[in-house]
Amino acid sequence: MCNLRSFFTPLLAVLLLQSLVVVVSAQGSVSTWKTLTGNPPLVIARGGFSGLFPDSSSVAFQFAMLTSLPDVVLWCDVQLTKDRVGICAPDLRLDNYTSIAQVMQNKDKLYLVNGIPNRGWFTVDFTLNELSLVFLTQGIYSRSEKFDNIYPIQTVEDVANLKPPGLWLNIQHDAFFTQHNLSMRNYVLSLSRRVVINHLSSPEVGFLRSIVKRFNLNITKLVFRFLEPNVIEPSTNETYGSLSNNFTFIKTFASGILIPKSYIWPLDASTYVQPHTSIVSDAHKAGLEVFVSDFYNDVPLSYNYSYDPVTEYLNFFDNGDFSVDGVLSDFPLTPSATIECFSGLGKNVTPQVNLLVISKNGASGDYPGCTDLAYQKAILDGADVIDCPVQISKDGIPFCLGSINLYDSTTVAQSSYSNRSQIIPQIKAGNGIFTFSLAWSEIQNLTPVISNPYSKFELIRNPNFRNSGKFLTLSDFLALAKNTSSLSGVLISIENAAYLIEKEGLPVTDKVLDVLSKAGYDDPTSKKVMIESTNSSVLMKFRDKNNYEPVYRIEEDIQDAQDAALKDIKDFANSVVISKASVFPESSSFLIGVTNVVPKLQSHGLSVYVETFSNEFVSQAWDFFSDSTVEINSYVMGANISGVITEFPLTSARYKRNRCLGNNSSLPPYMSPAQPGALMQLISPGAMPPAEPPNPVLTASDVEEGPLPSNTASAPVPGGGAAAVPPGAPNGLPKIGACIFLSNLAMIIAILLLL
């Protein structure tokens, strides 16, 4: 292992140097920053890459350096052991983020911390040698536990020996250590003779004032850390809120402040952002740098940010009024990419990658799907194509709605139409009130409901607008799109056509063709029309329309496709929609490989669009670091897909413009695609997720189907045509790993395996 370490240390340096070259070039393209110094903000990695790995573990620190900006600063919360050794640990108590409770049973104690009783295993009760038996664990239980009990506790000098670009020591509880006859002051002064400390922070005024004259402030910046506004600072007996109005005093012992996000952008009771305060400009006027804490990709953000961490960072970096001087993050890759790739981008910047951004029911992550508000937001956010899943009313009016079952997207269950419920197994198991059971005038009166697919995780979308907007007829939708110059086309989705024709007497395909023609979309100079369906019989109806692009949607997750199936698809479609799992299959939310589905489809001349992209972090594999931009980048740069179907078009549209894609031959590490399966290699064998059964292979029989019934095949069945008809066989299929180019990120993970 020693020989391996000696081999890979220079390789690590080469990777970091490559990143430096790329980033310096990128920084040259950014206009002057509104920080105190005019330099780009610092990225401070709290406990390393602690959003994924155990806080303050060696792998977390190394991963942070390898995936972030070249000047990333490593943050260490310093605690003292019984024998006066400084260790990096997020809290005085060890039991929440180590295995100590299992290793040293019945050795917990009760102490007062800031006057509040706390029971646990405290660092002051154990020597470093005793702690060598203890391993780090993930202290935030919503994060993966797969990297627990692998990495030992790190001393401050262990972290310094990694030679980080910057080292930030935070002293949170000087008074507590003093009570236990341990001097944090003596420790940091002694350490500073051996280790370069770039930043030293504390929430205790007395501690900072006691050391300010003992440090070379050109080397070590002292930073006063603010706690919540109503908390009392013990040295001054003032609240932190009060101290935030006295920067002249703070300037006497510090060169900067570290404040929670809410000091800058307060939130109202409903978790919406309020106008920013003047604290950044006030601090800058006093000559103080402003660093901001509490950045986590996997904690619900303000609804204004639509679960997109890049949008949140931009609000602190690039809001037109100020820029903070640095951010403290558990996911340092995200602010690194935000600073270098996305800050200062205008909406008119030339796209750097060929990617079609297609909305999913409009911007349905922000407003109720298929409403005027959802479509307007999708257009404003930069979607290339807006979509209309066509449903049809009882009186034959085609309109846009994400589901044929009104239960899914309206308040119909609480309306006067609740007695129209029926069971139609050909469409959906269980009860439903279906669009063809109500006239359009009745549907217009229904209240929309925003989709909340992750409500079980308590992740709710834009609650202030959960019932806002109005539904559009297909005709109104097409008129909106035609009058919007930024759109390149529309996507019309048609499902359940055979049932609607045969059982309800509603020729939905003919209705769509008629409305498209009347709206002028038959004109070759008009916008592109994409017709999507899971049924080849529907697409055959549109095959001869030169201006229409038939899009075949494969509902099931597949691992491969037979050539015969692909040849059949090519006979009636120009492109295919597949699921994310058909590209990167997962096990326990870890990517386990990559299929050959995309290259195989493309080899048959089919464009490949992938669905559905959402911003909520629980919708993403761990490999994407709870960052929707990382996920999109991995599908685009790693799998070479043609387009994304997304509920949040802003994230994908912004991704297309990011400046870091301008030179694909030298992507920075924070813009390298995830390497499927690589992260799993860092998991200990005993903690590996279980093997998943393979997905099926798409066969010709899955694709083949007869033509649609004629409009006169049968009269409508009274009561909605609920006669039992066996559903068609689903597309079924498995997944095969194919090669993807080895990204910088994959090289990084390979290196970590050998360190």
CSV table of N, CA and C in Angstrom, one decimal, residues 639-746:
chain,number,residue,atom,x,y,z
A,639,ALA,N,-23.5,9.9,-21.4
A,639,ALA,CA,-24.3,9.0,-22.2
A,639,ALA,C,-24.6,9.6,-23.6
A,640,ASN,N,-24.4,10.8,-23.9
A,640,ASN,CA,-24.6,11.4,-25.2
A,640,ASN,C,-26.0,11.4,-25.6
A,641,ILE,N,-26.9,11.7,-24.7
A,641,ILE,CA,-28.4,11.7,-25.1
A,641,ILE,C,-28.7,13.0,-25.9
A,642,SER,N,-29.8,12.9,-26.6
A,642,SER,CA,-30.2,14.0,-27.5
A,642,SER,C,-31.0,15.1,-26.8
A,643,GLY,N,-31.7,14.7,-25.7
A,643,GLY,CA,-32.6,15.7,-25.0
A,643,GLY,C,-33.0,15.2,-23.7
A,644,VAL,N,-33.5,16.1,-22.9
A,644,VAL,CA,-34.1,15.8,-21.6
A,644,VAL,C,-35.5,16.2,-21.5
A,645,ILE,N,-36.3,15.4,-20.8
A,645,ILE,CA,-37.7,15.8,-20.5
A,645,ILE,C,-37.8,16.1,-19.0
A,646,THR,N,-38.1,17.3,-18.7
A,646,THR,CA,-37.9,17.8,-17.3
A,646,THR,C,-39.1,18.6,-16.8
A,647,GLU,N,-39.3,18.4,-15.5
A,647,GLU,CA,-40.3,19.2,-14.8
A,647,GLU,C,-39.8,20.6,-14.4
A,648,PHE,N,-38.5,20.8,-14.5
A,648,PHE,CA,-37.8,22.1,-14.2
A,648,PHE,C,-36.9,22.5,-15.3
A,649,PRO,N,-37.5,23.1,-16.4
A,649,PRO,CA,-36.7,23.4,-17.6
A,649,PRO,C,-35.6,24.4,-17.3
A,650,LEU,N,-35.7,25.3,-16.3
A,650,LEU,CA,-34.6,26.2,-16.0
A,650,LEU,C,-33.3,25.6,-15.8
A,651,THR,N,-33.3,24.5,-15.0
A,651,THR,CA,-32.0,23.8,-14.7
A,651,THR,C,-31.3,23.3,-16.0
A,652,SER,N,-32.1,22.7,-16.8
A,652,SER,CA,-31.5,22.1,-18.1
A,652,SER,C,-31.1,23.2,-19.1
A,653,ALA,N,-31.9,24.2,-19.2
A,653,ALA,CA,-31.6,25.3,-20.1
A,653,ALA,C,-30.4,26.1,-19.7
A,654,ARG,N,-30.2,26.3,-18.4
A,654,ARG,CA,-29.0,27.0,-17.9
A,654,ARG,C,-27.8,26.1,-18.1
A,655,TYR,N,-28.0,24.8,-17.9
A,655,TYR,CA,-26.8,23.9,-18.1
A,655,TYR,C,-26.3,24.0,-19.5
A,656,LYS,N,-27.2,24.1,-20.5
A,656,LYS,CA,-26.7,24.2,-21.9
A,656,LYS,C,-25.8,25.3,-22.2
A,657,ARG,N,-25.9,26.4,-21.4
A,657,ARG,CA,-25.2,27.6,-21.6
A,657,ARG,C,-23.9,27.7,-20.8
A,658,ASN,N,-23.6,26.7,-20.0
A,658,ASN,CA,-22.5,26.9,-19.0
A,658,ASN,C,-21.2,26.9,-19.7
A,659,ARG,N,-20.4,27.8,-19.3
A,659,ARG,CA,-19.1,28.1,-20.0
A,659,ARG,C,-18.1,27.0,-19.9
A,660,CYS,N,-18.2,26.2,-18.9
A,660,CYS,CA,-17.2,25.1,-18.7
A,660,CYS,C,-17.3,24.1,-19.8
A,661,LEU,N,-18.3,24.0,-20.5
A,661,LEU,CA,-18.5,23.0,-21.6
A,661,LEU,C,-17.8,23.5,-22.9
A,662,GLY,N,-17.3,24.7,-22.9
A,662,GLY,CA,-16.7,25.3,-24.1
A,662,GLY,C,-15.5,24.5,-24.6
A,663,ASN,N,-14.8,23.8,-23.7
A,663,ASN,CA,-13.7,23.0,-24.1
A,663,ASN,C,-13.8,21.6,-23.6
A,664,ASN,N,-14.4,20.8,-24.4
A,664,ASN,CA,-14.7,19.4,-23.9
A,664,ASN,C,-13.5,18.6,-23.6
A,665,SER,N,-12.4,18.9,-24.2
A,665,SER,CA,-11.2,18.1,-24.0
A,665,SER,C,-10.5,18.4,-22.6
A,666,SER,N,-10.9,19.4,-21.9
A,666,SER,CA,-10.3,19.7,-20.6
A,666,SER,C,-11.4,20.1,-19.6
A,667,LEU,N,-12.4,19.3,-19.4
A,667,LEU,CA,-13.4,19.6,-18.5
A,667,LEU,C,-12.9,19.7,-17.1
A,668,PRO,N,-13.3,20.6,-16.3
A,668,PRO,CA,-12.8,20.7,-14.9
A,668,PRO,C,-13.5,19.5,-14.1
A,669,PRO,N,-13.0,19.1,-13.0
A,669,PRO,CA,-13.5,17.9,-12.3
A,669,PRO,C,-15.0,18.1,-11.9
A,670,TYR,N,-15.4,19.3,-11.6
A,670,TYR,CA,-16.8,19.5,-11.2
A,670,TYR,C,-17.8,19.6,-12.4
A,671,MET,N,-17.3,19.4,-13.6
A,671,MET,CA,-18.1,19.2,-14.8
A,671,MET,C,-17.8,17.9,-15.5
A,672,SER,N,-17.2,17.0,-14.8
A,672,SER,CA,-17.0,15.7,-15.4
A,672,SER,C,-18.2,14.8,-15.0
A,673,PRO,N,-18.6,13.9,-16.0
A,673,PRO,CA,-19.8,13.1,-15.7
A,673,PRO,C,-19.5,12.0,-14.7
A,674,ALA,N,-20.5,11.6,-13.9
A,674,ALA,CA,-20.3,10.5,-13.0
A,674,ALA,C,-20.0,9.2,-13.8
A,675,GLN,N,-19.1,8.4,-13.2
A,675,GLN,CA,-18.7,7.1,-13.8
A,675,GLN,C,-19.5,6.0,-13.1
A,676,PRO,N,-20.6,5.5,-13.7
A,676,PRO,CA,-21.4,4.5,-13.1
A,676,PRO,C,-20.7,3.3,-12.5
A,677,GLY,N,-21.0,3.0,-11.3
A,677,GLY,CA,-20.3,1.9,-10.6
A,677,GLY,C,-19.1,2.3,-9.8
A,678,ALA,N,-18.5,3.4,-10.1
A,678,ALA,CA,-17.2,3.8,-9.5
A,678,ALA,C,-17.4,4.1,-8.0
A,679,LEU,N,-18.5,4.8,-7.6
A,679,LEU,CA,-18.7,5.2,-6.2
A,679,LEU,C,-18.9,3.9,-5.4
A,680,MET,N,-19.6,2.9,-5.9
A,680,MET,CA,-19.8,1.7,-5.2
A,680,MET,C,-18.5,1.0,-4.8
A,681,GLN,N,-17.5,1.3,-5.5
A,681,GLN,CA,-16.2,0.6,-5.2
A,681,GLN,C,-15.6,1.1,-3.9
A,682,LEU,N,-16.1,2.3,-3.4
A,682,LEU,CA,-15.6,2.8,-2.1
A,682,LEU,C,-16.4,2.2,-0.9
A,683,ILE,N,-17.4,1.4,-1.2
A,683,ILE,CA,-18.2,0.8,-0.1
A,683,ILE,C,-17.6,-0.5,0.3
A,684,SER,N,-17.5,-0.8,1.6
A,684,SER,CA,-17.0,-2.0,2.1
A,684,SER,C,-17.8,-3.2,1.7
A,685,PRO,N,-17.2,-4.3,1.4
A,685,PRO,CA,-18.0,-5.5,0.9
A,685,PRO,C,-19.2,-5.8,1.7
A,686,GLY,N,-19.1,-5.7,3.1
A,686,GLY,CA,-20.3,-6.0,3.9
A,686,GLY,C,-21.4,-5.1,3.8
A,687,ALA,N,-21.2,-3.9,3.3
A,687,ALA,CA,-22.3,-2.9,3.2
A,687,ALA,C,-22.8,-2.7,1.8
A,688,MET,N,-22.3,-3.5,0.8
A,688,MET,CA,-22.8,-3.4,-0.5
A,688,MET,C,-24.3,-3.6,-0.7
A,689,PRO,N,-24.9,-2.7,-1.5
A,689,PRO,CA,-26.4,-2.9,-1.7
A,689,PRO,C,-26.6,-4.2,-2.4
A,690,PRO,N,-27.8,-4.8,-2.2
A,690,PRO,CA,-28.1,-6.1,-2.9
A,690,PRO,C,-28.2,-5.9,-4.4
A,691,ALA,N,-27.9,-7.0,-5.0
A,691,ALA,CA,-28.0,-7.1,-6.5
A,691,ALA,C,-29.4,-7.0,-6.9
A,692,GLU,N,-29.7,-6.1,-7.9
A,692,GLU,CA,-31.0,-6.0,-8.5
A,692,GLU,C,-31.3,-6.9,-9.6
A,693,PRO,N,-32.5,-7.5,-9.8
A,693,PRO,CA,-32.8,-8.3,-11.0
A,693,PRO,C,-32.6,-7.5,-12.2
A,694,PRO,N,-32.1,-8.1,-13.3
A,694,PRO,CA,-31.9,-7.3,-14.5
A,694,PRO,C,-33.3,-6.9,-15.2
A,695,ASN,N,-33.2,-5.8,-15.8
A,695,ASN,CA,-34.4,-5.3,-16.5
A,695,ASN,C,-34.5,-6.1,-17.8
A,696,PRO,N,-35.7,-6.1,-18.4
A,696,PRO,CA,-35.9,-6.9,-19.6
A,696,PRO,C,-35.3,-6.3,-20.9
A,697,VAL,N,-35.2,-7.1,-21.9
A,697,VAL,CA,-34.7,-6.7,-23.2
A,697,VAL,C,-36.0,-6.4,-24.1
A,698,LEU,N,-35.9,-5.3,-24.8
A,698,LEU,CA,-37.0,-4.9,-25.7
A,698,LEU,C,-37.0,-5.8,-26.9
A,699,THR,N,-38.1,-6.5,-27.2
A,699,THR,CA,-38.1,-7.4,-28.4
A,699,THR,C,-39.1,-6.9,-29.4
A,700,ALA,N,-39.1,-7.5,-30.6
A,700,ALA,CA,-40.0,-7.0,-31.6
A,700,ALA,C,-41.5,-7.2,-31.2
A,701,SER,N,-41.8,-8.3,-30.5
A,701,SER,CA,-43.1,-8.5,-30.1
A,701,SER,C,-43.6,-7.4,-29.1
A,702,ASP,N,-42.7,-6.8,-28.4
A,702,ASP,CA,-43.1,-5.7,-27.5
A,702,ASP,C,-43.5,-4.4,-28.3
A,703,VAL,N,-43.0,-4.3,-29.5
A,703,VAL,CA,-43.3,-3.1,-30.3
A,703,VAL,C,-44.5,-3.3,-31.3
A,704,GLU,N,-44.6,-4.5,-31.7
A,704,GLU,CA,-45.6,-4.8,-32.7
A,704,GLU,C,-47.0,-4.7,-32.1
A,705,GLU,N,-47.9,-4.1,-32.9
A,705,GLU,CA,-49.3,-4.0,-32.5
A,705,GLU,C,-50.2,-3.7,-33.8
A,706,GLY,N,-51.4,-4.1,-33.7
A,706,GLY,CA,-52.3,-3.8,-34.8
A,706,GLY,C,-52.7,-2.4,-35.0
A,707,PRO,N,-53.4,-2.0,-36.1
A,707,PRO,CA,-53.8,-0.6,-36.3
A,707,PRO,C,-54.8,-0.2,-35.3
A,708,LEU,N,-55.0,1.1,-35.2
A,708,LEU,CA,-56.1,1.6,-34.4
A,708,LEU,C,-57.4,1.2,-34.9
A,709,PRO,N,-58.4,1.0,-34.1
A,709,PRO,CA,-59.8,0.7,-34.6
A,709,PRO,C,-60.3,1.9,-35.4
A,710,SER,N,-61.2,1.6,-36.3
A,710,SER,CA,-61.8,2.7,-37.1
A,710,SER,C,-62.8,3.4,-36.2
A,711,ASN,N,-63.1,4.7,-36.6
A,711,ASN,CA,-63.9,5.5,-35.8
A,711,ASN,C,-65.3,4.9,-35.6
A,712,THR,N,-65.7,4.0,-36.6
A,712,THR,CA,-67.1,3.5,-36.5
A,712,THR,C,-67.0,2.0,-36.0
A,713,ALA,N,-65.9,1.6,-35.4
A,713,ALA,CA,-65.8,0.2,-35.0
A,713,ALA,C,-66.9,-0.2,-34.1
A,714,SER,N,-67.3,0.7,-33.2
A,714,SER,CA,-68.4,0.4,-32.2
A,714,SER,C,-68.9,1.7,-31.7
A,715,ALA,N,-70.1,1.6,-31.2
A,715,ALA,CA,-70.7,2.8,-30.6
A,715,ALA,C,-70.2,2.9,-29.2
A,716,PRO,N,-70.2,4.1,-28.6
A,716,PRO,CA,-69.8,4.2,-27.2
A,716,PRO,C,-70.5,3.3,-26.3
A,717,VAL,N,-69.8,2.8,-25.3
A,717,VAL,CA,-70.4,1.9,-24.3
A,717,VAL,C,-71.1,2.8,-23.2
A,718,PRO,N,-72.4,2.6,-22.9
A,718,PRO,CA,-73.0,3.4,-21.9
A,718,PRO,C,-72.2,3.2,-20.6
A,719,GLY,N,-72.1,4.4,-19.9
A,719,GLY,CA,-71.5,4.3,-18.6
A,719,GLY,C,-70.0,4.4,-18.7
A,720,GLY,N,-69.4,4.7,-19.8
A,720,GLY,CA,-68.0,4.9,-19.9
A,720,GLY,C,-67.2,3.8,-20.5
A,721,GLY,N,-67.9,2.7,-20.9
A,721,GLY,CA,-67.1,1.6,-21.6
A,721,GLY,C,-66.2,0.9,-20.6
A,722,ALA,N,-66.7,0.6,-19.4
A,722,ALA,CA,-65.9,0.0,-18.4
A,722,ALA,C,-65.8,-1.5,-18.5
A,723,ALA,N,-66.2,-2.1,-19.7
A,723,ALA,CA,-66.1,-3.5,-19.8
A,723,ALA,C,-64.7,-4.0,-19.8
A,724,ALA,N,-64.5,-5.1,-19.1
A,724,ALA,CA,-63.1,-5.6,-18.9
A,724,ALA,C,-62.5,-6.0,-20.2
A,725,VAL,N,-61.3,-5.4,-20.5
A,725,VAL,CA,-60.6,-5.8,-21.7
A,725,VAL,C,-59.1,-6.1,-21.2
A,726,PRO,N,-58.5,-7.2,-21.5
A,726,PRO,CA,-57.2,-7.4,-21.0
A,726,PRO,C,-56.2,-6.4,-21.6
A,727,PRO,N,-55.4,-5.8,-20.7
A,727,PRO,CA,-54.5,-4.8,-21.2
A,727,PRO,C,-53.4,-5.4,-22.1
A,728,GLY,N,-52.8,-4.6,-23.0
A,728,GLY,CA,-51.8,-5.0,-23.8
A,728,GLY,C,-50.5,-5.4,-23.1
A,729,ALA,N,-49.8,-6.3,-23.6
A,729,ALA,CA,-48.5,-6.7,-23.0
A,729,ALA,C,-47.6,-5.6,-22.8
A,730,PRO,N,-47.0,-5.4,-21.7
A,730,PRO,CA,-46.0,-4.3,-21.5
A,730,PRO,C,-44.7,-4.6,-22.2
A,731,ASN,N,-44.0,-3.5,-22.5
A,731,ASN,CA,-42.7,-3.7,-23.1
A,731,ASN,C,-41.8,-4.3,-21.9
A,732,GLY,N,-41.2,-5.4,-22.1
A,732,GLY,CA,-40.4,-5.9,-21.0
A,732,GLY,C,-38.9,-6.1,-21.4
A,733,LEU,N,-37.9,-5.8,-20.5
A,733,LEU,CA,-36.5,-6.0,-20.9
A,733,LEU,C,-35.5,-5.9,-19.8
A,734,PRO,N,-34.0,-6.5,-20.0
A,734,PRO,CA,-32.9,-6.3,-19.0
A,734,PRO,C,-31.8,-5.3,-19.3
A,735,LYS,N,-30.7,-5.1,-18.5
A,735,LYS,CA,-29.8,-4.1,-18.7
A,735,LYS,C,-28.3,-4.6,-18.8
A,736,ILE,N,-27.6,-4.1,-19.8
A,736,ILE,CA,-26.2,-4.5,-20.1
A,736,ILE,C,-25.3,-3.4,-19.9
A,737,GLY,N,-24.1,-3.6,-19.3
A,737,GLY,CA,-23.2,-2.5,-19.2
A,737,GLY,C,-22.4,-2.3,-20.4
A,738,ALA,N,-22.3,-1.0,-20.8
A,738,ALA,CA,-21.5,-0.7,-21.9
A,738,ALA,C,-20.4,0.3,-21.5
A,739,CYS,N,-19.4,0.5,-22.3
A,739,CYS,CA,-18.3,1.4,-21.9
A,739,CYS,C,-18.7,2.9,-22.1
A,740,ILE,N,-18.2,3.7,-21.1
A,740,ILE,CA,-18.3,5.1,-21.2
A,740,ILE,C,-16.9,5.6,-21.0
A,741,PHE,N,-16.6,6.7,-21.6
A,741,PHE,CA,-15.2,7.2,-21.5
A,741,PHE,C,-14.9,7.5,-20.0
A,742,LEU,N,-13.7,7.2,-19.6
A,742,LEU,CA,-13.3,7.4,-18.2
A,742,LEU,C,-13.1,8.8,-17.9
A,743,SER,N,-14.0,9.4,-17.1
A,743,SER,CA,-14.0,10.8,-16.7
A,743,SER,C,-13.0,11.1,-15.7
A,744,ASN,N,-12.7,12.4,-15.5
A,744,ASN,CA,-11.8,12.8,-14.4
A,744,ASN,C,-12.4,12.3,-13.1
A,745,LEU,N,-13.7,12.4,-12.9
A,745,LEU,CA,-14.3,12.0,-11.7
A,745,LEU,C,-14.1,10.5,-11.4
A,746,ALA,N,-14.1,9.7,-12.5
A,746,ALA,CA,-13.8,8.3,-12.3
A,746,ALA,C,-12.4,8.0,-11.9
